[in-house]
Coordinates of C-alpha atoms in Angstrom, one line a residue:
X1 CA 0.0 0.0 0.0
X2 CA 1.5 3.3 -1.1
X3 CA 0.3 5.3 1.9
X4 CA 2.2 3.0 4.3
X5 CA 5.4 3.8 2.4
X6 CA 7.4 5.9 4.9
X7 CA 10.8 5.8 3.1
X8 CA 10.8 9.5 2.0
X9 CA 9.0 11.5 4.8
X10 CA 10.6 14.7 3.6
X11 CA 8.0 14.7 0.8
X12 CA 5.3 15.1 3.4
X13 CA 6.3 18.8 3.8
X14 CA 6.3 20.4 0.4
X15 CA 6.4 24.0 1.9
X16 CA 9.7 23.3 3.6
X17 CA 11.1 21.7 0.4
X18 CA 10.6 24.9 -1.5
X19 CA 12.9 26.8 0.8
X20 CA 16.7 26.7 0.8
X21 CA 17.2 26.1 4.6
X22 CA 20.4 26.4 6.6
X23 CA 20.4 23.8 9.4
X24 CA 22.6 25.0 12.2
X25 CA 23.6 22.4 14.8
X26 CA 24.7 23.6 18.3
X27 CA 26.1 20.5 20.0
X28 CA 27.8 20.0 23.3
X29 CA 27.4 18.8 26.9
X30 CA 25.0 20.2 29.6
X31 CA 26.1 23.7 30.8
X32 CA 27.9 24.6 27.6
X33 CA 25.8 27.5 26.5
X34 CA 24.6 25.9 23.2
X35 CA 20.9 26.7 23.7
X36 CA 21.7 30.2 24.9
X37 CA 23.5 31.0 21.6
X38 CA 20.5 29.7 19.5
X39 CA 18.0 31.6 21.5
X40 CA 20.0 34.8 21.1
X41 CA 19.7 34.4 17.3
X42 CA 15.9 33.9 17.8
X43 CA 15.6 37.1 19.8
X44 CA 17.4 39.0 17.1
X45 CA 15.2 37.8 14.3
X46 CA 12.1 39.4 12.9
X47 CA 10.1 36.2 13.2
X48 CA 10.8 32.9 14.8
X49 CA 9.7 29.9 16.8
X50 CA 11.2 27.9 19.7
X51 CA 10.2 24.2 20.0
X52 CA 11.1 22.4 23.2
X53 CA 10.5 19.1 24.9
X54 CA 8.7 20.5 27.9
X55 CA 5.9 22.9 28.7
X56 CA 8.2 24.3 31.3
X57 CA 10.8 25.2 28.7
X58 CA 8.3 26.7 26.3
X59 CA 7.0 28.9 29.2
X60 CA 10.5 30.0 30.1
X61 CA 11.3 31.1 26.5
X62 CA 7.9 32.8 26.2
X63 CA 8.5 34.8 29.3
X64 CA 12.1 35.7 28.3
X65 CA 11.1 37.0 24.9
X66 CA 8.1 39.0 26.2
X67 CA 10.2 40.4 29.1
X68 CA 12.8 41.6 26.5
X69 CA 10.0 43.8 25.0
X70 CA 9.1 41.6 22.0
X71 CA 5.6 40.1 21.9
X72 CA 5.6 36.3 21.8
X73 CA 2.8 33.7 21.5
X74 CA 2.7 30.5 23.6
X75 CA 1.4 27.2 22.1
X76 CA 1.4 23.9 24.1
X77 CA -0.9 21.0 24.3
X78 CA -2.5 22.5 27.5
X79 CA -2.3 26.3 26.9
X80 CA -2.6 28.8 24.0
X81 CA -1.8 32.4 24.4
X82 CA -2.0 33.7 20.8
X83 CA -2.4 37.3 19.6
X84 CA -2.8 38.4 15.9
X85 CA 0.2 39.9 14.3
X86 CA 2.7 38.4 16.7
X87 CA 5.7 37.0 14.9
X88 CA 7.5 35.0 17.7
X89 CA 6.3 31.7 19.1
X90 CA 7.3 29.4 22.0
X91 CA 5.9 25.9 21.7
X92 CA 6.2 22.3 22.8
X93 CA 7.8 20.4 19.9
X94 CA 4.6 18.4 19.2
X95 CA 2.7 21.8 18.7
X96 CA 5.2 23.4 16.3
X97 CA 3.4 25.4 13.6
X98 CA 4.6 23.9 10.4
X99 CA 2.3 25.9 8.1
X100 CA 3.9 29.3 9.1
X101 CA 7.0 30.8 7.6
X102 CA 9.8 32.1 10.0
X103 CA 13.1 33.6 9.7
X104 CA 14.6 31.6 12.6
X105 CA 13.5 28.3 14.3
X106 CA 15.1 26.8 17.4
X107 CA 14.5 23.1 18.1
X108 CA 15.8 22.0 21.6
X109 CA 17.1 18.6 22.7
X110 CA 17.3 17.4 19.1
X111 CA 18.8 14.0 20.2
X112 CA 15.2 13.1 21.3
X113 CA 14.6 12.5 17.6
X114 CA 15.6 9.0 18.4
X115 CA 13.1 8.5 21.3
X116 CA 10.9 5.5 20.7
X117 CA 7.8 7.3 21.9
X118 CA 8.2 11.0 21.0
X119 CA 10.9 11.0 18.4
X120 CA 8.4 11.6 15.6
X121 CA 7.8 15.2 16.8
X122 CA 11.5 16.1 16.4
X123 CA 11.6 14.5 13.0
X124 CA 8.5 16.4 12.0
X125 CA 10.1 19.7 13.2
X126 CA 13.4 19.0 11.4
X127 CA 11.7 18.1 8.1
X128 CA 8.7 20.4 8.2
X129 CA 9.8 23.8 9.7
X130 CA 9.5 26.6 7.1
X131 CA 12.4 28.7 8.3
X132 CA 15.5 30.0 6.6
X133 CA 17.6 29.1 9.6
X134 CA 16.7 26.0 11.7
X135 CA 18.9 25.8 14.9
X136 CA 19.1 22.4 16.4
X137 CA 20.5 22.2 20.0
X138 CA 21.6 18.9 21.7
X139 CA 24.1 16.1 21.8
X140 CA 26.8 15.5 19.2
X141 CA 25.4 12.0 18.7
X142 CA 22.8 13.4 16.3
X143 CA 25.3 14.9 13.8
X144 CA 25.7 12.0 11.3
X145 CA 21.9 11.4 11.2
X146 CA 21.0 15.0 10.6
X147 CA 23.7 15.2 7.9
X148 CA 22.2 12.2 6.1
X149 CA 18.7 13.6 6.3
X150 CA 19.8 17.0 5.0
X151 CA 21.4 15.3 2.0
X152 CA 17.9 14.1 1.1
X153 CA 16.2 17.5 1.7
X154 CA 18.9 19.6 0.0
X155 CA 19.5 21.7 3.1
X156 CA 22.9 23.0 4.1
X157 CA 24.4 22.0 7.5
X158 CA 26.6 24.1 9.7
X159 CA 27.9 22.7 13.0
X160 CA 29.0 24.6 16.1
X161 CA 30.7 22.6 18.9
X162 CA 30.5 23.8 22.5
X163 CA 32.6 22.9 25.5
X164 CA 31.4 22.8 29.1
X165 CA 31.6 26.3 30.7
X166 CA 32.4 24.9 34.2
X167 CA 34.6 22.1 35.5
X168 CA 33.0 18.8 36.4
X169 CA 34.9 16.7 39.0
X170 CA 34.3 13.0 39.6
X171 CA 34.9 12.4 43.3
X172 CA 37.5 9.7 44.2
X173 CA 35.0 7.4 46.0
X174 CA 31.3 6.9 46.5
X175 CA 29.0 8.5 49.0
X176 CA 29.2 5.3 51.2
X177 CA 25.7 5.7 52.5
X178 CA 26.9 8.3 55.1
X179 CA 24.2 10.9 55.4
X180 CA 26.5 13.0 57.6
X181 CA 28.4 13.8 54.4
X182 CA 25.4 15.7 52.9
X183 CA 26.2 19.3 52.2
X184 CA 24.2 22.3 51.0
X185 CA 23.9 22.3 47.2
X186 CA 23.9 18.5 47.0
X187 CA 21.3 16.7 44.8
X188 CA 20.6 13.0 45.3
X189 CA 19.2 11.3 42.2
X190 CA 16.9 8.3 42.5
X191 CA 14.1 6.9 40.3
X192 CA 11.0 6.3 42.3
X193 CA 8.7 8.5 44.3
X194 CA 9.0 6.1 47.2
X195 CA 12.8 6.4 47.3
X196 CA 12.6 10.2 46.8
X197 CA 10.5 10.7 50.0
X198 CA 12.4 8.1 52.0
X199 CA 15.7 9.9 51.2
X200 CA 14.2 13.3 52.1
X201 CA 13.0 11.9 55.4
X202 CA 16.4 10.4 56.2
X203 CA 18.3 13.5 55.3
X204 CA 16.1 15.8 57.4
X205 CA 16.3 13.4 60.3
X206 CA 20.1 13.5 60.6
X207 CA 20.8 17.3 60.5
X208 CA 19.4 20.8 60.1
X209 CA 19.1 20.6 56.3
X210 CA 15.7 21.0 54.5
X211 CA 15.1 19.1 51.3
X212 CA 13.2 20.1 48.1
X213 CA 12.0 17.4 45.8
X214 CA 11.5 17.2 42.0
X215 CA 10.1 14.2 40.0
X216 CA 8.3 13.6 36.8
X217 CA 4.7 13.3 38.1
X218 CA 4.8 16.7 39.8
X219 CA 3.1 19.4 37.8
X220 CA 5.6 21.6 35.9
X221 CA 4.6 24.6 38.1
X222 CA 5.3 22.7 41.3
X223 CA 8.7 21.5 39.9
X224 CA 9.6 25.1 39.1
X225 CA 8.6 26.2 42.6
X226 CA 10.7 23.4 44.2
X227 CA 13.6 24.5 42.0
X228 CA 13.2 28.1 43.1
X229 CA 13.2 27.0 46.8
X230 CA 16.4 25.0 46.3
X231 CA 18.2 27.8 44.3
X232 CA 17.3 30.6 46.8
X233 CA 19.9 31.2 49.4
X234 CA 17.3 32.5 51.8
X235 CA 14.6 29.9 51.5
X236 CA 16.1 27.5 54.0
X237 CA 16.1 24.6 51.5
X238 CA 19.7 23.4 51.1
X239 CA 19.4 20.0 49.5
X240 CA 17.5 18.5 46.5
X241 CA 16.3 14.9 46.1
X242 CA 15.2 14.3 42.5
X243 CA 14.5 11.9 39.7
X244 CA 15.9 12.3 36.1
X245 CA 13.3 15.0 35.7
X246 CA 16.2 17.4 36.5
X247 CA 17.9 16.3 33.3
X248 CA 16.2 19.1 31.3
X249 CA 13.9 22.0 31.7
X250 CA 15.1 23.5 35.0
X251 CA 18.0 25.8 36.0
X252 CA 19.4 24.4 39.2
X253 CA 22.3 25.6 41.3
X254 CA 23.7 22.2 42.2
X255 CA 27.1 21.7 43.8
X256 CA 27.2 17.9 43.7
X257 CA 25.2 15.1 42.0
X258 CA 24.9 11.8 43.9
X259 CA 23.5 8.9 42.0
X260 CA 21.5 6.7 44.4
X261 CA 21.5 4.0 41.8
X262 CA 22.6 3.5 38.2
X263 CA 19.6 1.6 36.9
X264 CA 15.9 2.5 36.4
X265 CA 12.6 0.8 36.0
X266 CA 11.3 1.3 32.5
X267 CA 7.7 0.1 33.1
X268 CA 8.6 -3.6 32.6
X269 CA 12.0 -4.2 34.2
X270 CA 15.1 -2.6 35.6
X271 CA 17.5 -1.2 32.9
X272 CA 20.9 0.4 33.3
X273 CA 20.9 4.1 32.8
X274 CA 22.0 5.0 29.2
X275 CA 25.2 6.9 28.5
X276 CA 23.1 9.9 27.5
X277 CA 21.1 9.8 30.8
X278 CA 24.2 9.6 33.0
X279 CA 26.0 12.4 31.2
X280 CA 22.9 14.7 31.2
X281 CA 22.2 14.2 34.9
X282 CA 25.8 14.4 36.0
X283 CA 26.2 17.5 33.9
X284 CA 23.7 19.4 36.1
X285 CA 26.3 19.8 38.8
X286 CA 28.2 23.1 38.6
X287 CA 26.4 26.0 36.9
X288 CA 28.0 28.9 35.2
X289 CA 27.9 32.2 37.2
X290 CA 26.5 30.7 40.4
X291 CA 28.1 30.0 43.8
X292 CA 28.8 26.4 42.5
X293 CA 30.7 26.9 39.3
X294 CA 32.7 23.8 39.9
X295 CA 30.5 20.7 39.9
X296 CA 31.1 17.3 41.6
X297 CA 29.6 13.9 40.9
X298 CA 29.7 10.5 42.6
X299 CA 27.5 7.5 43.3
X300 CA 25.8 6.4 46.5
X301 CA 27.7 3.1 46.6
X302 CA 31.4 2.6 45.8
X303 CA 30.6 -0.3 43.5
X304 CA 28.7 2.0 41.1
X305 CA 31.7 4.4 40.8
X306 CA 33.2 2.2 38.0
X307 CA 30.0 2.6 35.9
X308 CA 30.0 6.4 36.4
X309 CA 33.7 6.8 35.6
X310 CA 33.4 4.6 32.4
X311 CA 30.3 6.6 31.2
X312 CA 31.9 10.1 31.8
X313 CA 35.1 8.9 30.1
X314 CA 33.4 8.3 26.8
X315 CA 34.1 11.2 24.5
X316 CA 32.7 9.7 21.2
X317 CA 29.5 7.9 22.0
X318 CA 27.7 5.9 19.3
X319 CA 25.7 8.1 16.9
X320 CA 22.0 7.9 16.7
X321 CA 21.0 5.5 14.0
X322 CA 17.6 6.7 13.0
X323 CA 14.7 9.2 13.5
X324 CA 11.2 8.4 14.7
X325 CA 8.1 8.7 12.5
X326 CA 4.3 8.6 13.3
X327 CA 1.4 8.0 10.9
X328 CA -0.3 11.2 9.8
X329 CA -4.1 11.6 9.9
X330 CA -4.2 11.6 6.1
X331 CA -2.3 8.3 6.0
X332 CA -4.7 6.7 8.5
X333 CA -7.7 8.0 6.6
X334 CA -6.4 6.3 3.4
X335 CA -5.6 3.2 5.3
X336 CA -9.1 3.1 6.8
X337 CA -10.7 3.5 3.4
X338 CA -8.9 0.3 2.3
X339 CA -9.9 -1.6 5.5
X340 CA -13.4 -0.2 6.3
X341 CA -14.3 -3.0 8.8
X342 CA -11.1 -2.7 10.8
X343 CA -11.0 -1.1 14.3
X344 CA -8.7 1.8 14.9
X345 CA -6.5 -0.5 17.0
X346 CA -6.4 -2.9 14.1
X347 CA -5.5 -0.1 11.7
X348 CA -2.5 0.8 13.9
X349 CA -1.5 -2.9 14.0
X350 CA -1.7 -3.2 10.3
X351 CA 0.1 0.1 9.7
X352 CA 3.0 -1.2 11.9
X353 CA 3.0 -4.5 10.0
X354 CA 2.9 -3.0 6.4
X355 CA 5.0 0.1 6.9
X356 CA 8.1 0.4 4.6
X357 CA 10.9 2.4 6.1
X358 CA 14.3 3.8 5.0
X359 CA 17.2 2.9 7.2
X360 CA 17.4 6.4 8.6
X361 CA 13.8 6.2 10.1
X362 CA 11.8 4.0 12.4
X363 CA 8.2 3.8 13.4
X364 CA 7.6 5.0 16.9
X365 CA 6.2 2.7 19.5
X366 CA 2.4 2.8 19.2
X367 CA 1.6 0.6 22.3
X368 CA 0.2 3.5 24.3
X369 CA -2.0 4.7 21.4
X370 CA -3.3 1.2 20.9
X371 CA -4.2 0.9 24.5
X372 CA -6.2 4.1 24.4
X373 CA -7.8 3.1 21.0
X374 CA -9.0 -0.3 22.5
X375 CA -10.4 1.5 25.6
X376 CA -12.6 3.9 23.5
X377 CA -13.4 1.4 20.7
X378 CA -17.1 1.0 21.6
X379 CA -17.7 4.8 21.6
X380 CA -19.2 6.2 18.4
X381 CA -16.4 8.5 17.1
X382 CA -15.1 9.7 13.8
X383 CA -11.7 8.5 12.7
X384 CA -10.4 12.1 13.1
X385 CA -11.6 12.1 16.7
X386 CA -10.0 8.8 17.4
X387 CA -6.7 10.0 15.9
X388 CA -6.8 13.0 18.3
X389 CA -7.8 11.0 21.4
X390 CA -5.1 8.3 21.0
X391 CA -2.5 11.0 20.8
X392 CA -3.6 12.6 24.0
X393 CA -1.6 12.3 27.2
X394 CA -3.5 9.3 28.8
X395 CA -2.1 6.5 31.0
X396 CA -4.5 3.7 30.3
X397 CA -3.1 1.8 33.3
X398 CA -4.3 4.5 35.7
X399 CA -7.9 3.7 36.5
X400 CA -8.8 7.3 37.4
X401 CA -7.3 8.7 34.2
X402 CA -8.7 6.1 31.9
X403 CA -12.2 6.6 33.4
X404 CA -11.7 10.3 32.7
X405 CA -10.7 9.6 29.1
X406 CA -13.9 7.5 28.6
X407 CA -16.1 10.3 30.0
X408 CA -14.4 12.9 27.7
X409 CA -14.6 10.6 24.7
X410 CA -18.4 10.2 25.3
X411 CA -18.8 13.9 25.5
X412 CA -17.0 14.4 22.2
X413 CA -19.2 11.6 20.6
X414 CA -22.5 13.2 21.8
X415 CA -21.4 16.8 21.1
X416 CA -22.3 17.7 24.7
X417 CA -20.3 20.4 26.5
X418 CA -18.6 19.0 29.6
X419 CA -17.0 21.2 32.2
X420 CA -14.4 19.9 34.7
X421 CA -16.8 20.8 37.5
X422 CA -19.7 18.9 35.9
X423 CA -17.4 15.9 35.3
X424 CA -16.9 15.4 39.1
X425 CA -13.5 14.0 38.3
X426 CA -11.5 16.7 40.0
X427 CA -11.8 18.3 43.5
X428 CA -9.7 20.5 45.7
X429 CA -8.6 18.8 49.0
X430 CA -9.9 20.6 52.0
X431 CA -6.7 19.9 54.0
X432 CA -3.0 19.3 53.3
X433 CA -2.1 16.0 51.7
X434 CA -0.1 13.9 54.2
X435 CA -0.1 10.3 52.7
X436 CA 1.6 8.8 49.6
X437 CA -1.8 7.5 48.5
X438 CA -3.5 11.0 48.7
X439 CA -0.5 12.5 46.9
X440 CA -0.9 10.0 44.1
X441 CA -4.6 10.9 43.8
X442 CA -3.6 14.6 43.6
X443 CA -1.1 13.9 40.9
X444 CA -3.7 11.9 38.9
X445 CA -6.2 14.8 39.2
X446 CA -3.6 17.1 37.8
X447 CA -3.1 14.7 34.8
X448 CA -6.9 14.8 34.3
X449 CA -6.8 18.6 34.1
X450 CA -3.9 18.4 31.6
X451 CA -5.9 15.8 29.5
X452 CA -9.0 18.0 29.6
X453 CA -7.0 21.1 28.5
X454 CA -5.3 19.1 25.8
X455 CA -8.6 17.9 24.3
X456 CA -10.5 21.2 24.7

């Protein structure tokens, strides 16, 4: 089937192919100033767009540009602040406006083009942005892949290499489970909420230090507030316990990174941290023009120091092999026309099975989309609505969130207006949350709000 032929995705974006684009790569480690240089060019331009991996980052750029006196629009899955005539945009990468022409575009964390779930959004931005200059910021591992793709698109490639602005020192031995060694500016990194709160309790029990916490399920605004408390000299919060959520999106004044462990649960089993994850997290120690310009890094246990040393010693990591793709609505509509009796889950299965791919591309993992598609299968929806719903941020394994998705899908099917208040899915606690179970409920309610805003 021709519409499952994904070998030349550059042809999906004819507007971008009409332009002679200059792709400018800014590559280097964390704390090297690569994104700063690209954003400076964005601010100098007459029209431009920033595309980042997190709502938090889009907000930061939106506020920075507006504060500098230039109007800027904001476009994320959950929020739209758009004014007519405004020529600057700050977006999450999935929301990048591909039908508008810009002088300058900045795409942050370009190495995520190889992510098995979200890589398609970076591929779409690289291939589809209609900008004379497209600045890509990230790791050097992406250089060969971008060069191969640009040979196909006819775009020129310019590469700027950056070195770390501050020194990063690997400590001679591990932390040795001695909490008396905790110092202001330290950040302990672990990978479960349970461990995060256990470590916070332990640290606060052995001394006069107060601990801020940051992890992925916290709302972005709460993460930013915790970062502000940790960074402030006068807040009384001296130490941070965090997950790999600190790897991007937050400016943190960290003196020392301490890895509590060097593996992480991926939803199915424990997997060693990737080289990229280790480097990105360790690189958060030592921030330019702060009281901690020299950064330190170690592990909780001496046995893990070998893994840390080996990872940070790698100067030429393996290049990314391929970029992610995701079926477009037009492709799914054509597919459905050929298989009119097939369910949407079945269409996704068949698309995976029949897709033809070039070696520089892979089809992103569609398991989450298929779970959502199966969940809403019995609801009467158009194919376009199903396509939108399966792309929404929904964890089908979470009973509260999946029940919310069903309620929202039924409202879309019937055409009835549904407010959050009427849905009775979200409520404000009358007293502070004090248990892990109640905190998990609160996090789920925030995700319901995000899902509602995304679909509205």
